[in-house]
Tab-separated table of C-alpha atoms in Angstrom:
chain	number	residue	atom	x	y	z
A	1	MET	CA	0.000	0.000	0.000
A	2	ASP	CA	1.508	3.265	-1.088
A	3	SER	CA	1.063	5.986	1.527
A	4	ALA	CA	2.972	8.544	-0.590
A	5	GLU	CA	0.134	8.719	-3.128
A	6	THR	CA	-2.371	11.482	-2.517
A	7	LEU	CA	-6.101	11.080	-2.753
A	8	HIS	CA	-7.606	12.628	-5.901
A	9	GLN	CA	-10.616	14.864	-5.348
A	10	ASP	CA	-12.969	12.729	-7.433
A	11	GLU	CA	-11.946	9.675	-5.415
A	12	ALA	CA	-12.364	11.620	-2.171
A	13	VAL	CA	-15.921	12.709	-3.005
A	14	LEU	CA	-17.038	9.170	-3.883
A	15	LEU	CA	-15.344	7.577	-0.860
A	16	ALA	CA	-16.686	10.272	1.481
A	17	THR	CA	-20.162	9.596	0.068
A	18	ALA	CA	-19.761	5.926	0.980
A	19	LEU	CA	-18.446	6.902	4.417
A	20	VAL	CA	-21.382	9.225	5.165
A	21	ASP	CA	-23.829	6.572	4.007
A	22	TYR	CA	-22.179	3.944	6.214
A	23	VAL	CA	-22.025	6.200	9.286
A	24	ALA	CA	-25.666	7.222	8.807
A	25	ALA	CA	-26.878	3.660	8.242
A	26	SER	CA	-24.978	2.458	11.327
A	27	ALA	CA	-27.003	4.952	13.388
A	28	GLY	CA	-30.290	4.231	11.603
A	29	LEU	CA	-30.435	7.617	9.850
A	30	GLN	CA	-31.897	8.089	6.374
A	31	VAL	CA	-29.786	10.182	3.998
A	32	LEU	CA	-30.061	11.245	0.362
A	33	PHE	CA	-27.080	12.298	-1.731
A	34	ILE	CA	-27.967	15.307	-3.845
A	35	LYS	CA	-26.252	17.142	-6.739
A	36	GLY	CA	-22.637	16.196	-7.499
A	37	PRO	CA	-21.812	12.737	-8.848
A	38	ALA	CA	-25.451	11.610	-8.612
A	39	ALA	CA	-26.498	14.370	-11.042
A	40	THR	CA	-23.667	13.409	-13.397
A	41	MET	CA	-24.598	9.716	-13.252
A	42	MET	CA	-28.226	10.602	-14.040
A	43	GLY	CA	-27.037	12.525	-17.093
A	44	LEU	CA	-28.181	15.906	-15.749
A	45	ARG	CA	-24.839	17.668	-15.963
A	46	ALA	CA	-21.512	17.264	-17.705
A	47	HIS	CA	-18.797	15.513	-15.759
A	48	HIS	CA	-16.818	17.749	-13.488
A	49	VAL	CA	-15.088	16.988	-10.245
A	50	SER	CA	-17.151	18.072	-7.257
A	51	ALA	CA	-15.484	19.751	-4.307
A	52	ASP	CA	-17.831	18.332	-1.721
A	53	VAL	CA	-20.405	15.724	-0.822
A	54	ASP	CA	-23.933	17.113	-0.485
A	55	VAL	CA	-26.108	15.029	1.761
A	56	LEU	CA	-29.682	15.753	2.829
A	57	VAL	CA	-30.880	14.532	6.226
A	58	ARG	CA	-34.107	14.863	8.173
A	59	PRO	CA	-34.047	18.196	10.042
A	60	GLU	CA	-34.131	16.442	13.409
A	61	ASP	CA	-31.075	14.356	12.416
A	62	LEU	CA	-28.811	17.261	11.447
A	63	ASP	CA	-27.013	17.588	14.793
A	64	LYS	CA	-26.677	13.834	15.179
A	65	MET	CA	-25.199	13.460	11.687
A	66	VAL	CA	-22.680	16.233	12.349
A	67	ASP	CA	-21.784	14.634	15.701
A	68	LEU	CA	-21.364	11.191	14.157
A	69	LEU	CA	-19.038	12.548	11.485
A	70	GLY	CA	-17.238	14.537	14.172
A	71	GLY	CA	-16.514	11.196	15.814
A	72	ARG	CA	-14.806	10.168	12.566
A	73	GLY	CA	-12.550	13.232	12.540
A	74	TRP	CA	-14.697	15.605	10.436
A	75	LEU	CA	-14.648	19.150	11.833
A	76	GLU	CA	-17.153	21.905	11.245
A	77	ARG	CA	-16.069	24.894	9.206
A	78	PRO	CA	-16.846	28.095	11.089
A	79	SER	CA	-19.669	30.206	9.670
A	80	GLY	CA	-19.202	33.732	10.883
A	81	VAL	CA	-21.432	36.022	8.846
A	82	THR	CA	-24.649	36.508	10.776
A	83	VAL	CA	-26.587	37.669	7.727
A	84	VAL	CA	-25.615	34.593	5.747
A	85	ARG	CA	-26.201	32.341	8.780
A	86	ARG	CA	-29.762	33.650	9.173
A	87	TYR	CA	-30.917	31.381	6.360
A	88	SER	CA	-28.496	28.589	7.135
A	89	HIS	CA	-29.524	25.350	5.437
A	90	SER	CA	-26.410	23.237	5.810
A	91	ARG	CA	-23.328	22.654	7.899
A	92	THR	CA	-19.986	22.173	6.239
A	93	LEU	CA	-17.439	19.695	7.550
A	94	TYR	CA	-13.821	19.138	6.582
A	95	HIS	CA	-11.207	16.587	7.539
A	96	PRO	CA	-7.504	17.470	7.653
A	97	GLN	CA	-6.621	14.296	5.719
A	98	TRP	CA	-9.334	14.490	3.072
A	99	ASN	CA	-9.447	16.889	0.151
A	100	CYS	CA	-13.196	17.374	0.009
A	101	ASP	CA	-15.861	18.830	2.284
A	102	ILE	CA	-19.131	17.312	3.406
A	103	ASP	CA	-22.170	19.613	3.308
A	104	VAL	CA	-24.910	18.262	5.550
A	105	HIS	CA	-28.222	19.863	4.516
A	106	ASP	CA	-31.402	19.738	6.532
A	107	ARG	CA	-33.386	21.478	3.784
A	108	PHE	CA	-32.794	22.941	0.336
A	109	PRO	CA	-33.310	26.618	-0.552
A	110	GLY	CA	-36.212	27.149	-2.931
A	111	MET	CA	-38.206	24.227	-1.490
A	112	GLU	CA	-40.675	25.974	0.786
A	113	ALA	CA	-42.479	22.873	2.101
A	114	PRO	CA	-41.694	22.100	5.755
A	115	PRO	CA	-38.262	20.420	5.647
A	116	GLY	CA	-39.462	17.192	7.264
A	117	SER	CA	-42.289	16.772	4.791
A	118	ALA	CA	-40.006	17.675	1.858
A	119	PHE	CA	-37.593	14.961	3.018
A	120	ASP	CA	-40.456	12.441	3.260
A	121	THR	CA	-41.480	13.224	-0.319
A	122	LEU	CA	-37.933	12.942	-1.620
A	123	TRP	CA	-37.310	9.741	0.368
A	124	ARG	CA	-40.549	8.184	-0.912
A	125	ASP	CA	-39.354	8.623	-4.518
A	126	ARG	CA	-35.685	7.743	-3.897
A	127	GLN	CA	-33.595	5.513	-6.108
A	128	TYR	CA	-30.202	3.941	-5.601
A	129	LEU	CA	-26.920	4.472	-7.420
A	130	VAL	CA	-23.601	2.716	-6.964
A	131	MET	CA	-20.799	5.001	-5.790
A	132	ALA	CA	-17.417	3.688	-4.665
A	133	ALA	CA	-18.821	0.154	-5.013
A	134	ARG	CA	-21.602	0.934	-2.517
A	135	SER	CA	-25.302	1.408	-3.173
A	136	VAL	CA	-26.447	4.806	-1.868
A	137	ALA	CA	-29.848	6.532	-1.859
A	138	VAL	CA	-30.324	9.510	-4.191
A	139	PRO	CA	-33.397	11.508	-5.242
A	140	SER	CA	-35.570	10.423	-8.154
A	141	LYS	CA	-34.592	11.904	-11.502
A	142	PRO	CA	-37.348	14.589	-11.496
A	143	ALA	CA	-36.248	15.544	-7.960
A	144	ALA	CA	-32.626	15.659	-9.074
A	145	VAL	CA	-33.650	18.021	-11.904
A	146	ILE	CA	-35.300	20.285	-9.324
A	147	PHE	CA	-32.179	20.275	-7.126
A	148	GLN	CA	-29.955	21.124	-10.094
A	149	ALA	CA	-32.255	23.874	-11.340
A	150	LEU	CA	-32.630	25.506	-7.911
A	151	HIS	CA	-28.881	25.279	-7.354
A	152	SER	CA	-28.214	27.070	-10.639
A	153	LEU	CA	-30.973	29.658	-10.240
A	154	ARG	CA	-29.628	30.702	-6.859
A	155	ALA	CA	-26.532	32.215	-8.418
A	156	MET	CA	-27.127	32.900	-12.087
A	157	ASP	CA	-24.428	35.563	-12.218
A	158	ASN	CA	-21.914	32.744	-11.816
A	159	PRO	CA	-20.780	31.584	-15.294
A	160	ARG	CA	-20.533	27.955	-14.180
A	161	HIS	CA	-24.128	28.054	-12.927
A	162	GLN	CA	-25.214	29.571	-16.256
A	163	ARG	CA	-23.468	26.758	-18.155
A	164	GLU	CA	-24.972	24.070	-15.931
A	165	TYR	CA	-28.414	25.639	-16.275
A	166	SER	CA	-28.234	25.716	-20.079
A	167	GLY	CA	-26.980	22.134	-20.092
A	168	LEU	CA	-29.798	21.050	-17.793
A	169	LEU	CA	-32.438	22.561	-20.070
A	170	GLN	CA	-31.084	20.461	-22.929
A	171	ARG	CA	-30.841	17.296	-20.856
A	172	VAL	CA	-34.358	17.226	-19.428
A	173	ASP	CA	-36.584	14.954	-21.460
A	174	VAL	CA	-40.087	16.152	-22.337
A	175	THR	CA	-41.575	13.005	-20.763
A	176	MET	CA	-40.397	14.269	-17.377
A	177	TYR	CA	-42.046	17.700	-17.550
A	178	GLN	CA	-45.313	16.815	-15.768
A	179	ASP	CA	-43.464	14.861	-13.043
A	180	ILE	CA	-41.205	17.871	-12.453
A	181	VAL	CA	-44.174	20.232	-12.192
A	182	ASP	CA	-46.103	17.870	-9.879
A	183	LEU	CA	-43.120	17.261	-7.632
A	184	SER	CA	-42.167	20.925	-7.486
A	185	ALA	CA	-45.745	21.692	-6.384
A	186	GLU	CA	-45.479	19.053	-3.657
A	187	LEU	CA	-42.148	20.476	-2.507
A	188	GLN	CA	-43.548	24.003	-2.815
A	189	ALA	CA	-40.687	24.866	-5.135
A	190	THR	CA	-42.734	26.029	-8.100
A	191	ALA	CA	-42.349	29.725	-7.397
A	192	ALA	CA	-38.559	29.576	-7.228
A	193	LEU	CA	-38.502	27.275	-10.270
A	194	ASN	CA	-40.688	29.541	-12.398
A	195	PRO	CA	-37.852	30.764	-14.653
A	196	PHE	CA	-36.778	27.161	-15.257
A	197	LEU	CA	-40.330	25.985	-16.006
A	198	ASP	CA	-40.710	28.941	-18.370
A	199	ASP	CA	-37.452	28.065	-20.104
A	200	LEU	CA	-38.569	24.449	-20.459
A	201	GLY	CA	-41.761	25.740	-22.046
A	202	VAL	CA	-44.154	24.107	-19.597
A	203	ALA	CA	-46.171	27.245	-18.915
A	204	ASP	CA	-49.474	25.514	-19.593
A	205	LEU	CA	-49.006	22.495	-17.349
A	206	ARG	CA	-51.214	22.306	-14.272
A	207	GLY	CA	-49.678	22.799	-10.863
A	208	ARG	CA	-47.732	26.018	-11.287
A	209	GLN	CA	-48.266	28.367	-8.397
A	210	GLY	CA	-46.907	30.686	-5.752
A	211	THR	CA	-44.624	33.619	-5.194
A	212	VAL	CA	-41.010	33.411	-4.099
A	213	SER	CA	-40.242	33.654	-0.392
A	214	GLU	CA	-38.255	36.439	1.218
A	215	GLU	CA	-35.497	33.908	1.813
A	216	TRP	CA	-35.298	33.023	-1.879
A	217	ARG	CA	-35.181	36.691	-2.879
A	218	HIS	CA	-32.465	37.213	-0.304
A	219	ARG	CA	-30.491	34.174	-1.448
A	220	THR	CA	-30.584	35.110	-5.109
A	221	ALA	CA	-29.267	38.558	-4.165
A	222	VAL	CA	-26.669	37.571	-1.576
A	223	GLN	CA	-23.876	35.415	-2.975
A	224	ASP	CA	-21.010	36.701	-0.911
A	225	PRO	CA	-20.266	38.045	2.568
A	226	GLY	CA	-19.730	41.585	1.207
A	227	THR	CA	-23.275	41.773	-0.135
A	228	ALA	CA	-24.552	40.143	3.057
A	229	TYR	CA	-22.921	42.795	5.207
A	230	LEU	CA	-24.159	45.571	2.929
A	231	ILE	CA	-27.741	44.298	3.211
A	232	SER	CA	-27.354	43.969	6.958
A	233	LEU	CA	-26.051	47.538	7.123
A	234	VAL	CA	-28.953	48.883	5.078
A	235	GLU	CA	-31.610	46.898	6.964
A	236	SER	CA	-30.309	47.449	10.507
A	237	PRO	CA	-31.755	50.145	12.784
A	238	TRP	CA	-29.517	53.210	13.039
A	239	ARG	CA	-28.349	52.371	16.545
A	240	VAL	CA	-27.022	48.951	15.340
A	241	LYS	CA	-25.376	50.197	12.137
A	242	PRO	CA	-22.035	51.117	13.788
A	243	LEU	CA	-21.749	47.591	15.188
A	244	VAL	CA	-22.510	45.971	11.811
A	245	LEU	CA	-20.001	48.284	10.136
A	246	ALA	CA	-17.348	47.457	12.752
A	247	ARG	CA	-17.964	43.718	12.266
A	248	ALA	CA	-17.663	44.109	8.498
A	249	VAL	CA	-14.409	46.084	8.670
A	250	PHE	CA	-12.802	44.326	11.638
A	251	PRO	CA	-14.312	40.835	11.748
A	252	SER	CA	-13.378	38.321	14.409
A	253	ARG	CA	-10.650	35.743	13.861
A	254	GLN	CA	-13.422	33.150	13.576
A	255	THR	CA	-14.987	35.038	10.669
A	256	LEU	CA	-11.603	35.398	8.977
A	257	ARG	CA	-11.059	31.696	9.479
A	258	GLU	CA	-14.268	31.021	7.570
A	259	ARG	CA	-12.415	32.073	4.432
A	260	ASP	CA	-9.048	30.644	5.396
A	261	ILE	CA	-8.981	27.792	7.908
A	262	TYR	CA	-5.164	28.061	7.975
A	263	LEU	CA	-5.284	31.730	9.025
A	264	ASP	CA	-1.988	32.986	10.432
A	265	ASP	CA	-3.050	33.903	13.971
A	266	SER	CA	-0.241	36.434	14.576
A	267	VAL	CA	-1.000	40.180	14.592
A	268	ALA	CA	0.764	40.540	11.229
A	269	GLY	CA	-1.202	37.591	9.817
A	270	VAL	CA	-4.550	38.983	10.943
A	271	LEU	CA	-3.603	42.429	9.585
A	272	ARG	CA	-2.784	40.872	6.210
A	273	ALA	CA	-6.159	39.121	6.244
A	274	TYR	CA	-7.881	42.449	7.044
A	275	VAL	CA	-6.144	44.220	4.154
A	276	ALA	CA	-7.066	41.430	1.725
A	277	ARG	CA	-10.653	41.604	2.964
A	278	TRP	CA	-10.847	45.390	2.596
A	279	ARG	CA	-9.497	45.091	-0.941
A	280	ARG	CA	-12.089	42.450	-1.863
A	281	GLY	CA	-14.854	44.458	-0.192
A	282	LEU	CA	-14.050	47.668	-2.052
A	283	THR	CA	-13.703	45.872	-5.369
A	284	GLY	CA	-17.027	44.077	-4.894
A	285	LEU	CA	-18.962	47.065	-3.585
A	286	PRO	CA	-20.438	48.287	-6.921
A	287	THR	CA	-21.624	44.774	-7.829
A	288	ALA	CA	-23.109	44.248	-4.369
A	289	ALA	CA	-24.995	47.548	-4.566
A	290	ARG	CA	-26.299	46.645	-8.031
A	291	LYS	CA	-27.538	43.238	-6.791
A	292	ILE	CA	-29.335	44.754	-3.843
A	293	ARG	CA	-31.057	47.339	-6.048
A	294	ALA	CA	-32.122	44.601	-8.496
A	295	SER	CA	-33.399	42.393	-5.684
A	296	ARG	CA	-35.532	45.202	-4.283
A	297	ARG	CA	-37.126	45.845	-7.651
A	298	ARG	CA	-38.476	42.224	-7.788
B	1	MET	CA	-6.132	-28.913	3.207
B	2	THR	CA	-9.036	-26.606	2.242
B	3	GLU	CA	-8.027	-24.002	-0.310
B	4	GLN	CA	-9.267	-20.518	0.486
B	5	VAL	CA	-10.014	-17.539	-1.682
B	6	TRP	CA	-9.805	-13.865	-0.823
B	7	ARG	CA	-12.630	-11.446	-1.301
B	8	VAL	CA	-13.071	-7.740	-0.646
B	9	SER	CA	-14.628	-7.091	2.765
B	10	PRO	CA	-18.289	-5.986	2.653
B	11	ASP	CA	-17.347	-2.886	4.659
B	12	VAL	CA	-15.012	-1.538	2.000
B	13	ALA	CA	-15.624	1.241	-0.514
B	14	CYS	CA	-13.295	1.629	-3.469
B	15	VAL	CA	-12.827	3.782	-6.544
B	16	HIS	CA	-10.987	2.432	-9.581
B	17	SER	CA	-9.230	4.602	-12.139
B	18	PRO	CA	-10.505	4.039	-15.688
B	19	ASP	CA	-7.313	2.196	-16.707
B	20	GLY	CA	-7.325	0.023	-13.567
B	21	GLY	CA	-3.858	1.221	-12.594
B	22	ARG	CA	-4.984	2.879	-9.390
B	23	VAL	CA	-7.521	2.076	-6.702
B	24	ALA	CA	-8.520	4.248	-3.727
B	25	VAL	CA	-9.755	2.008	-0.929
B	26	LEU	CA	-11.522	2.894	2.313
B	27	HIS	CA	-12.451	0.468	5.038
B	28	LEU	CA	-15.578	2.153	6.350
B	29	GLU	CA	-14.624	1.596	9.979
B	30	GLN	CA	-11.377	3.482	9.338
B	31	ASP	CA	-10.989	7.215	8.906
B	32	VAL	CA	-8.709	7.618	5.889
B	33	PRO	CA	-8.363	5.779	2.575
B	34	VAL	CA	-5.309	4.066	1.151
B	35	ILE	CA	-4.183	4.268	-2.454
B	36	LEU	CA	-3.029	1.237	-4.400
B	37	VAL	CA	-1.120	1.853	-7.611
B	38	GLY	CA	0.523	-0.272	-10.283
B	39	THR	CA	0.992	-3.901	-9.294
B	40	ALA	CA	-0.770	-3.343	-5.942
B	41	ALA	CA	-3.838	-2.140	-7.865
B	42	SER	CA	-3.565	-5.214	-10.101
B	43	VAL	CA	-3.581	-7.450	-7.023
B	44	TRP	CA	-6.747	-5.688	-5.834
B	45	ASN	CA	-8.370	-6.021	-9.242
B	46	GLY	CA	-7.588	-9.728	-9.193
B	47	LEU	CA	-9.562	-10.304	-5.982
B	48	ASP	CA	-12.634	-11.664	-7.708
B	49	GLY	CA	-13.662	-13.964	-4.870
B	50	THR	CA	-12.972	-17.086	-6.916
B	51	ARG	CA	-9.169	-17.222	-7.230
B	52	THR	CA	-7.039	-18.874	-4.584
B	53	GLU	CA	-3.832	-17.143	-3.567
B	54	ALA	CA	-1.840	-19.422	-5.878
B	55	GLU	CA	-4.221	-18.782	-8.769
B	56	LEU	CA	-4.008	-15.036	-8.163
B	57	ILE	CA	-0.217	-15.168	-8.309
B	58	GLU	CA	-0.356	-17.219	-11.522
B	59	TRP	CA	-2.804	-14.744	-13.061
B	60	LEU	CA	-0.637	-11.759	-12.121
B	61	ALA	CA	2.465	-13.489	-13.477
B	62	ARG	CA	0.708	-13.917	-16.808
B	63	GLU	CA	-0.503	-10.320	-16.773
B	64	TYR	CA	3.025	-9.020	-16.152
B	65	ALA	CA	4.741	-11.682	-18.293
B	66	THR	CA	6.954	-12.879	-15.476
B	67	GLU	CA	7.574	-15.975	-13.343
B	68	ALA	CA	5.153	-16.659	-10.493
B	69	GLY	CA	8.073	-17.278	-8.148
B	70	ALA	CA	9.441	-13.801	-8.840
B	71	ILE	CA	6.332	-12.026	-7.539
B	72	ALA	CA	4.924	-14.484	-4.995
B	73	ASP	CA	6.518	-12.944	-1.906
B	74	ASP	CA	5.403	-9.410	-2.794
B	75	VAL	CA	1.862	-10.506	-3.555
B	76	ILE	CA	1.575	-12.570	-0.371
B	77	GLY	CA	3.013	-9.654	1.647
B	78	LEU	CA	0.420	-7.273	0.251
B	79	MET	CA	-2.382	-9.778	0.875
B	80	ARG	CA	-1.292	-10.063	4.498
B	81	THR	CA	-1.267	-6.253	4.849
B	82	LEU	CA	-4.725	-5.909	3.284
B	83	SER	CA	-6.026	-8.739	5.403
B	84	GLY	CA	-4.531	-7.221	8.574
B	85	ALA	CA	-6.326	-3.950	7.767
B	86	GLY	CA	-9.618	-5.819	7.392
B	87	MET	CA	-9.909	-4.899	3.723
B	88	ILE	CA	-10.002	-8.449	2.435
B	89	THR	CA	-11.334	-11.548	4.099
B	90	PRO	CA	-10.712	-15.254	3.431
B	91	SER	CA	-13.424	-17.726	2.656
B	92	PRO	CA	-13.442	-21.385	1.575
B	93	GLN	CA	-13.021	-21.833	-2.167
B	94	SER	CA	-16.394	-23.553	-2.627
B	95	GLU	CA	-18.128	-20.485	-1.141
B	96	GLY	CA	-16.136	-18.136	-3.331
B	97	ALA	CA	-16.751	-20.153	-6.486
B	98	SER	CA	-20.522	-19.997	-6.170
């Protein structure tokens, strides 16, 4: 056995999928693997190496799943931006000896049904795929289409998301349209999926409904901590604004570590991190302001 | 003497490279994977649950166009390591040949 060889990221993601499935099954937890290799294997996206494992658990199992993986050496990445954390839907874990993360989701943005009932629906329709020589549960193909579409729609100013979205539109077979509409109604995802359903040309199918939630509007506007802080600054009462501004300009070490888990903890190291942050913040300010204005017009 | 065959443990996950020259293996009770490359990957690929140790060595010798005696010690050493790590388990040949 050659210990000098390093784990490739594609290997890591598949093996970590098998590990999560095994750890969950050992504790009697139900898990579904969403996006990533499952979407590729279902033919819903072109092959590219994922950076993480995305696993959906029942909301009441989130803490237990994170604890179980903690027992296997997986540590939680700090999440320091309050505004982003407000709509937290997953917890991200890393392991010092693995080159991929594990995102444990207890719900998925854009699906407005209560998370437990959304999981029940997705679990009812599950199928199994073989990953790393293990059979693991994944969503049905229509559900996988919905996950992919919502994932892309959340950040359509990202060129990769645009490419994946265009690819998805071409890959979805017309025979699936009604199943997608019916399932999205059951998951209460129709409102967020409206642009996708329009682009598929299924405007006349029954089951389309709803308006997007405040969370979805927020998510599609806020892609980065800079925008999150700017929104927080604008929305906060005047007496709180100085505190928000101070947190944005001089964040805690924990917040800095969110971007760089190997943060140099010395005064010089933290100062360097501040300067890099200020530079990014100033550069991104016009875009952030534009996004917020656009979001408020919707 | 009952001949035994080696099979991959049911608690193992593995990812093969497309050319078969590399295998990433994780025993699911352990925390980090191991990587097998080259001849070690070939040994892993040869664990089909039907070959005895001697048959595996013969098969590898043919694959690498060499004498069985020249590779036997290395193959047996690797099998012992994999077995010690719980990644492969022995079973009687009749069971394996089913």
